[in-house]
Amino acid sequence: MNGTLNGIMTLVGLVFFIGIVWWAFSKGRKKANEEAAMLPFDLPEEDSVEQKERKNGHE
């Protein structure tokens, strides 16, 4: 009985894993995935932040 339960739980876990992977790479998520991929490059430059702080009197 214990082996059967382990097998069923493994199958349920596999189905959930495949479902999540399918959802993450589905065509409807393409735009959100592209936006998320560009987030590290969308940060302001350090030099421009330092220049703004100097203009505002923060040093």
N, CA, C and O atoms as a printed pandas DataFrame, in Angstrom:
     atom_number atom_name residue_name chain_id  residue_number  x_coord  y_coord  z_coord
0              1         N          MET        A               1    0.820   -1.193    0.000
1              2        CA          MET        A               1    0.000    0.000    0.000
2              3         C          MET        A               1    0.862    1.254    0.000
3              4         O          MET        A               1    0.535    2.227   -0.680
4              5         N          ASN        A               2    1.966    1.246    0.757
5              6        CA          ASN        A               2    2.846    2.408    0.845
6              7         C          ASN        A               2    3.484    2.721   -0.510
7              8         O          ASN        A               2    3.622    3.889   -0.875
8              9         N          GLY        A               3    3.871    1.690   -1.250
9             10        CA          GLY        A               3    4.473    1.889   -2.571
10            11         C          GLY        A               3    3.483    2.490   -3.551
11            12         O          GLY        A               3    3.854    3.331   -4.369
12            13         N          THR        A               4    2.225    2.070   -3.479
13            14        CA          THR        A               4    1.189    2.614   -4.353
14            15         C          THR        A               4    0.968    4.088   -4.066
15            16         O          THR        A               4    0.841    4.896   -4.986
16            17         N          LEU        A               5    0.922    4.436   -2.786
17            18        CA          LEU        A               5    0.733    5.831   -2.397
18            19         C          LEU        A               5    1.912    6.690   -2.868
19            20         O          LEU        A               5    1.722    7.809   -3.343
20            21         N          ASN        A               6    3.115    6.162   -2.732
21            22        CA          ASN        A               6    4.288    6.886   -3.226
22            23         C          ASN        A               6    4.216    7.102   -4.737
23            24         O          ASN        A               6    4.548    8.181   -5.228
24            25         N          GLY        A               7    3.795    6.104   -5.455
25            26        CA          GLY        A               7    3.665    6.211   -6.907
26            27         C          GLY        A               7    2.624    7.234   -7.317
27            28         O          GLY        A               7    2.838    8.011   -8.248
28            29         N          ILE        A               8    1.493    7.234   -6.618
29            30        CA          ILE        A               8    0.435    8.201   -6.921
30            31         C          ILE        A               8    0.912    9.624   -6.639
31            32         O          ILE        A               8    0.669   10.528   -7.439
32            33         N          MET        A               9    1.579    9.827   -5.524
33            34        CA          MET        A               9    2.068   11.164   -5.177
34            35         C          MET        A               9    3.151   11.621   -6.164
35            36         O          MET        A               9    3.221   12.804   -6.497
36            37         N          THR        A              10    3.980   10.707   -6.626
37            38        CA          THR        A              10    4.982   11.052   -7.629
38            39         C          THR        A              10    4.307   11.480   -8.922
39            40         O          THR        A              10    4.714   12.464   -9.539
40            41         N          LEU        A              11    3.282   10.751   -9.336
41            42        CA          LEU        A              11    2.543   11.092  -10.548
42            43         C          LEU        A              11    1.855   12.452  -10.410
43            44         O          LEU        A              11    1.877   13.249  -11.349
44            45         N          VAL        A              12    1.252   12.725   -9.266
45            46        CA          VAL        A              12    0.598   14.021   -9.031
46            47         C          VAL        A              12    1.644   15.145   -9.099
47            48         O          VAL        A              12    1.395   16.181   -9.715
48            49         N          GLY        A              13    2.784   14.950   -8.485
49            50        CA          GLY        A              13    3.851   15.942   -8.526
50            51         C          GLY        A              13    4.350   16.187   -9.941
51            52         O          GLY        A              13    4.601   17.330  -10.325
52            53         N          LEU        A              14    4.495   15.125  -10.712
53            54        CA          LEU        A              14    4.935   15.241  -12.096
54            55         C          LEU        A              14    3.919   16.014  -12.930
55            56         O          LEU        A              14    4.291   16.858  -13.745
56            57         N          VAL        A              15    2.647   15.725  -12.728
57            58        CA          VAL        A              15    1.585   16.429  -13.464
58            59         C          VAL        A              15    1.609   17.920  -13.123
59            60         O          VAL        A              15    1.503   18.758  -14.019
60            61         N          PHE        A              16    1.747   18.257  -11.842
61            62        CA          PHE        A              16    1.823   19.661  -11.446
62            63         C          PHE        A              16    3.046   20.332  -12.058
63            64         O          PHE        A              16    2.949   21.457  -12.547
64            65         N          PHE        A              17    4.178   19.669  -12.040
65            66        CA          PHE        A              17    5.401   20.225  -12.610
66            67         C          PHE        A              17    5.231   20.498  -14.098
67            68         O          PHE        A              17    5.578   21.580  -14.573
68            69         N          ILE        A              18    4.708   19.540  -14.830
69            70        CA          ILE        A              18    4.492   19.714  -16.270
70            71         C          ILE        A              18    3.500   20.845  -16.521
71            72         O          ILE        A              18    3.670   21.622  -17.461
72            73         N          GLY        A              19    2.464   20.942  -15.688
73            74        CA          GLY        A              19    1.486   22.022  -15.835
74            75         C          GLY        A              19    2.110   23.391  -15.626
75            76         O          GLY        A              19    1.814   24.323  -16.373
76            77         N          ILE        A              20    2.961   23.527  -14.632
77            78        CA          ILE        A              20    3.619   24.807  -14.373
78            79         C          ILE        A              20    4.565   25.172  -15.518
79            80         O          ILE        A              20    4.600   26.326  -15.945
80            81         N          VAL        A              21    5.322   24.209  -16.010
81            82        CA          VAL        A              21    6.226   24.468  -17.127
82            83         C          VAL        A              21    5.426   24.862  -18.365
83            84         O          VAL        A              21    5.801   25.795  -19.076
84            85         N          TRP        A              22    4.342   24.165  -18.623
85            86        CA          TRP        A              22    3.482   24.489  -19.770
86            87         C          TRP        A              22    2.938   25.904  -19.641
87            88         O          TRP        A              22    2.942   26.657  -20.614
88            89         N          TRP        A              23    2.469   26.277  -18.451
89            90        CA          TRP        A              23    1.925   27.615  -18.223
90            91         C          TRP        A              23    3.004   28.674  -18.420
91            92         O          TRP        A              23    2.756   29.698  -19.056
92            93         N          ALA        A              24    4.205   28.438  -17.878
93            94        CA          ALA        A              24    5.277   29.432  -17.932
94            95         C          ALA        A              24    5.733   29.704  -19.361
95            96         O          ALA        A              24    6.115   30.829  -19.682
96            97         N          PHE        A              25    5.697   28.709  -20.206
97            98        CA          PHE        A              25    6.182   28.874  -21.570
98            99         C          PHE        A              25    5.052   28.959  -22.599
99           100         O          PHE        A              25    5.305   28.826  -23.797
100          101         N          SER        A              26    3.817   29.176  -22.156
101          102        CA          SER        A              26    2.705   29.275  -23.093
102          103         C          SER        A              26    2.768   30.594  -23.859
103          104         O          SER        A              26    3.418   31.541  -23.416
104          105         N          LYS        A              27    2.102   30.654  -24.992
105          106        CA          LYS        A              27    2.125   31.844  -25.846
106          107         C          LYS        A              27    1.531   33.061  -25.145
107          108         O          LYS        A              27    1.963   34.185  -25.399
108          109         N          GLY        A              28    0.569   32.861  -24.284
109          110        CA          GLY        A              28   -0.063   33.975  -23.574
110          111         C          GLY        A              28    0.866   34.660  -22.584
111          112         O          GLY        A              28    0.616   35.802  -22.198
112          113         N          ARG        A              29    1.924   33.991  -22.168
113          114        CA          ARG        A              29    2.875   34.557  -21.207
114          115         C          ARG        A              29    4.080   35.191  -21.895
115          116         O          ARG        A              29    4.973   35.697  -21.216
116          117         N          LYS        A              30    4.126   35.176  -23.213
117          118        CA          LYS        A              30    5.310   35.638  -23.932
118          119         C          LYS        A              30    5.642   37.092  -23.594
119          120         O          LYS        A              30    6.798   37.409  -23.312
120          121         N          LYS        A              31    4.648   37.976  -23.619
121          122        CA          LYS        A              31    4.897   39.387  -23.351
122          123         C          LYS        A              31    5.398   39.588  -21.921
123          124         O          LYS        A              31    6.353   40.333  -21.703
124          125         N          ALA        A              32    4.771   38.937  -20.953
125          126        CA          ALA        A              32    5.181   39.067  -19.560
126          127         C          ALA        A              32    6.596   38.524  -19.362
127          128         O          ALA        A              32    7.375   39.101  -18.604
128          129         N          ASN        A              33    6.934   37.432  -20.029
129          130        CA          ASN        A              33    8.279   36.866  -19.921
130          131         C          ASN        A              33    9.324   37.803  -20.528
131          132         O          ASN        A              33   10.416   37.956  -19.981
132          133         N          GLU        A              34    8.989   38.428  -21.657
133          134        CA          GLU        A              34    9.926   39.363  -22.278
134          135         C          GLU        A              34   10.140   40.590  -21.389
135          136         O          GLU        A              34   11.266   41.066  -21.252
136          137         N          GLU        A              35    9.063   41.103  -20.785
137          138        CA          GLU        A              35    9.189   42.245  -19.883
138          139         C          GLU        A              35   10.042   41.887  -18.663
139          140         O          GLU        A              35   10.890   42.674  -18.240
140          141         N          ALA        A              36    9.819   40.719  -18.111
141          142        CA          ALA        A              36   10.591   40.284  -16.948
142          143         C          ALA        A              36   12.066   40.098  -17.314
143          144         O          ALA        A              36   12.946   40.373  -16.498
144          145         N          ALA        A              37   12.338   39.638  -18.523
145          146        CA          ALA        A              37   13.720   39.438  -18.946
146          147         C          ALA        A              37   14.465   40.753  -19.093
147          148         O          ALA        A              37   15.687   40.785  -18.947
148          149         N          MET        A              38   13.755   41.842  -19.380
149          150        CA          MET        A              38   14.394   43.137  -19.572
150          151         C          MET        A              38   14.507   43.956  -18.291
151          152         O          MET        A              38   15.134   45.015  -18.309
152          153         N          LEU        A              39   13.935   43.515  -17.197
153          154        CA          LEU        A              39   13.976   44.274  -15.946
154          155         C          LEU        A              39   15.385   44.626  -15.468
155          156         O          LEU        A              39   15.593   45.759  -15.035
156          157         N          PRO        A              40   16.356   43.725  -15.522
157          158        CA          PRO        A              40   17.698   44.112  -15.050
158          159         C          PRO        A              40   18.316   45.249  -15.859
159          160         O          PRO        A              40   19.169   45.977  -15.351
160          161         N          PHE        A              41   17.901   45.406  -17.096
161          162        CA          PHE        A              41   18.469   46.438  -17.954
162          163         C          PHE        A              41   17.683   47.739  -17.897
163          164         O          PHE        A              41   18.080   48.727  -18.516
164          165         N          ASP        A              42   16.581   47.755  -17.168
165          166        CA          ASP        A              42   15.702   48.912  -17.104
166          167         C          ASP        A              42   15.999   49.800  -15.897
167          168         O          ASP        A              42   15.264   50.752  -15.634
168          169         N          LEU        A              43   17.062   49.499  -15.166
169          170        CA          LEU        A              43   17.416   50.273  -13.993
170          171         C          LEU        A              43   18.116   51.567  -14.406
171          172         O          LEU        A              43   18.797   51.600  -15.431
172          173         N          PRO        A              44   17.957   52.630  -13.620
173          174        CA          PRO        A              44   18.647   53.879  -13.970
174          175         C          PRO        A              44   20.157   53.730  -13.788
175          176         O          PRO        A              44   20.627   52.943  -12.967
176          177         N          GLU        A              45   20.879   54.482  -14.552
177          178        CA          GLU        A              45   22.335   54.445  -14.457
178          179         C          GLU        A              45   22.781   55.064  -13.141
179          180         O          GLU        A              45   22.158   56.010  -12.658
180          181         N          GLU        A              46   23.847   54.543  -12.560
181          182        CA          GLU        A              46   24.337   55.051  -11.284
182          183         C          GLU        A              46   24.803   56.496  -11.397
183          184         O          GLU        A              46   24.584   57.290  -10.482
184          185         N          ASP        A              47   25.443   56.845  -12.508
185          186        CA          ASP        A              47   25.933   58.211  -12.682
186          187         C          ASP        A              47   24.792   59.211  -12.673
187          188         O          ASP        A              47   24.903   60.271  -12.056
188          189         N          SER        A              48   23.699   58.890  -13.347
189          190        CA          SER        A              48   22.585   59.831  -13.399
190          191         C          SER        A              48   21.933   59.984  -12.027
191          192         O          SER        A              48   21.445   61.067  -11.703
192          193         N          VAL        A              49   21.913   58.949  -11.230
193          194        CA          VAL        A              49   21.354   59.036   -9.883
194          195         C          VAL        A              49   22.235   59.936   -9.024
195          196         O          VAL        A              49   21.732   60.773   -8.275
196          197         N          GLU        A              50   23.551   59.762   -9.134
197          198        CA          GLU        A              50   24.475   60.589   -8.362
198          199         C          GLU        A              50   24.370   62.052   -8.780
199          200         O          GLU        A              50   24.442   62.935   -7.926
200          201         N          GLN        A              51   24.202   62.328  -10.063
201          202        CA          GLN        A              51   24.082   63.700  -10.533
202          203         C          GLN        A              51   22.803   64.341  -10.006
203          204         O          GLN        A              51   22.820   65.511   -9.624
204          205         N          LYS        A              52   21.706   63.607   -9.979
205          206        CA          LYS        A              52   20.448   64.134   -9.456
206          207         C          LYS        A              52   20.562   64.433   -7.969
207          208         O          LYS        A              52   20.017   65.428   -7.492
208          209         N          GLU        A              53   21.267   63.579   -7.232
209          210        CA          GLU        A              53   21.445   63.810   -5.805
210          211         C          GLU        A              53   22.276   65.063   -5.554
211          212         O          GLU        A              53   21.995   65.816   -4.622
212          213         N          ARG        A              54   23.286   65.289   -6.368
213          214        CA          ARG        A              54   24.102   66.490   -6.213
214          215         C          ARG        A              54   23.288   67.741   -6.502
215          216         O          ARG        A              54   23.447   68.752   -5.818
216          217         N          LYS        A              55   22.418   67.689   -7.503
217          218        CA          LYS        A              55   21.581   68.835   -7.833
218          219         C          LYS        A              55   20.611   69.138   -6.709
219          220         O          LYS        A              55   20.302   70.300   -6.449
220          221         N          ASN        A              56   20.134   68.114   -6.049
221          222        CA          ASN        A              56   19.170   68.304   -4.956
222          223         C          ASN        A              56   19.840   68.602   -3.631
223          224         O          ASN        A              56   19.148   68.837   -2.641
224          225         N          GLY        A              57   21.149   68.599   -3.578
225          226        CA          GLY        A              57   21.866   68.926   -2.350
226          227         C          GLY        A              57   22.164   67.732   -1.461
227          228         O          GLY        A              57   22.635   67.915   -0.339
228          229         N          HIS        A              58   21.907   66.525   -1.921
229          230        CA          HIS        A              58   22.235   65.313   -1.147
230          231         C          HIS        A              58   23.617   64.844   -1.535
231          232         O          HIS        A              58   23.900   64.644   -2.716
232          233         N          GLU        A              59   24.469   64.671   -0.565
233          234        CA          GLU        A              59   25.814   64.204   -0.894
234          235         C          GLU        A              59   26.191   63.046   -0.041
235          236         O          GLU        A              59   27.293   62.514   -0.173
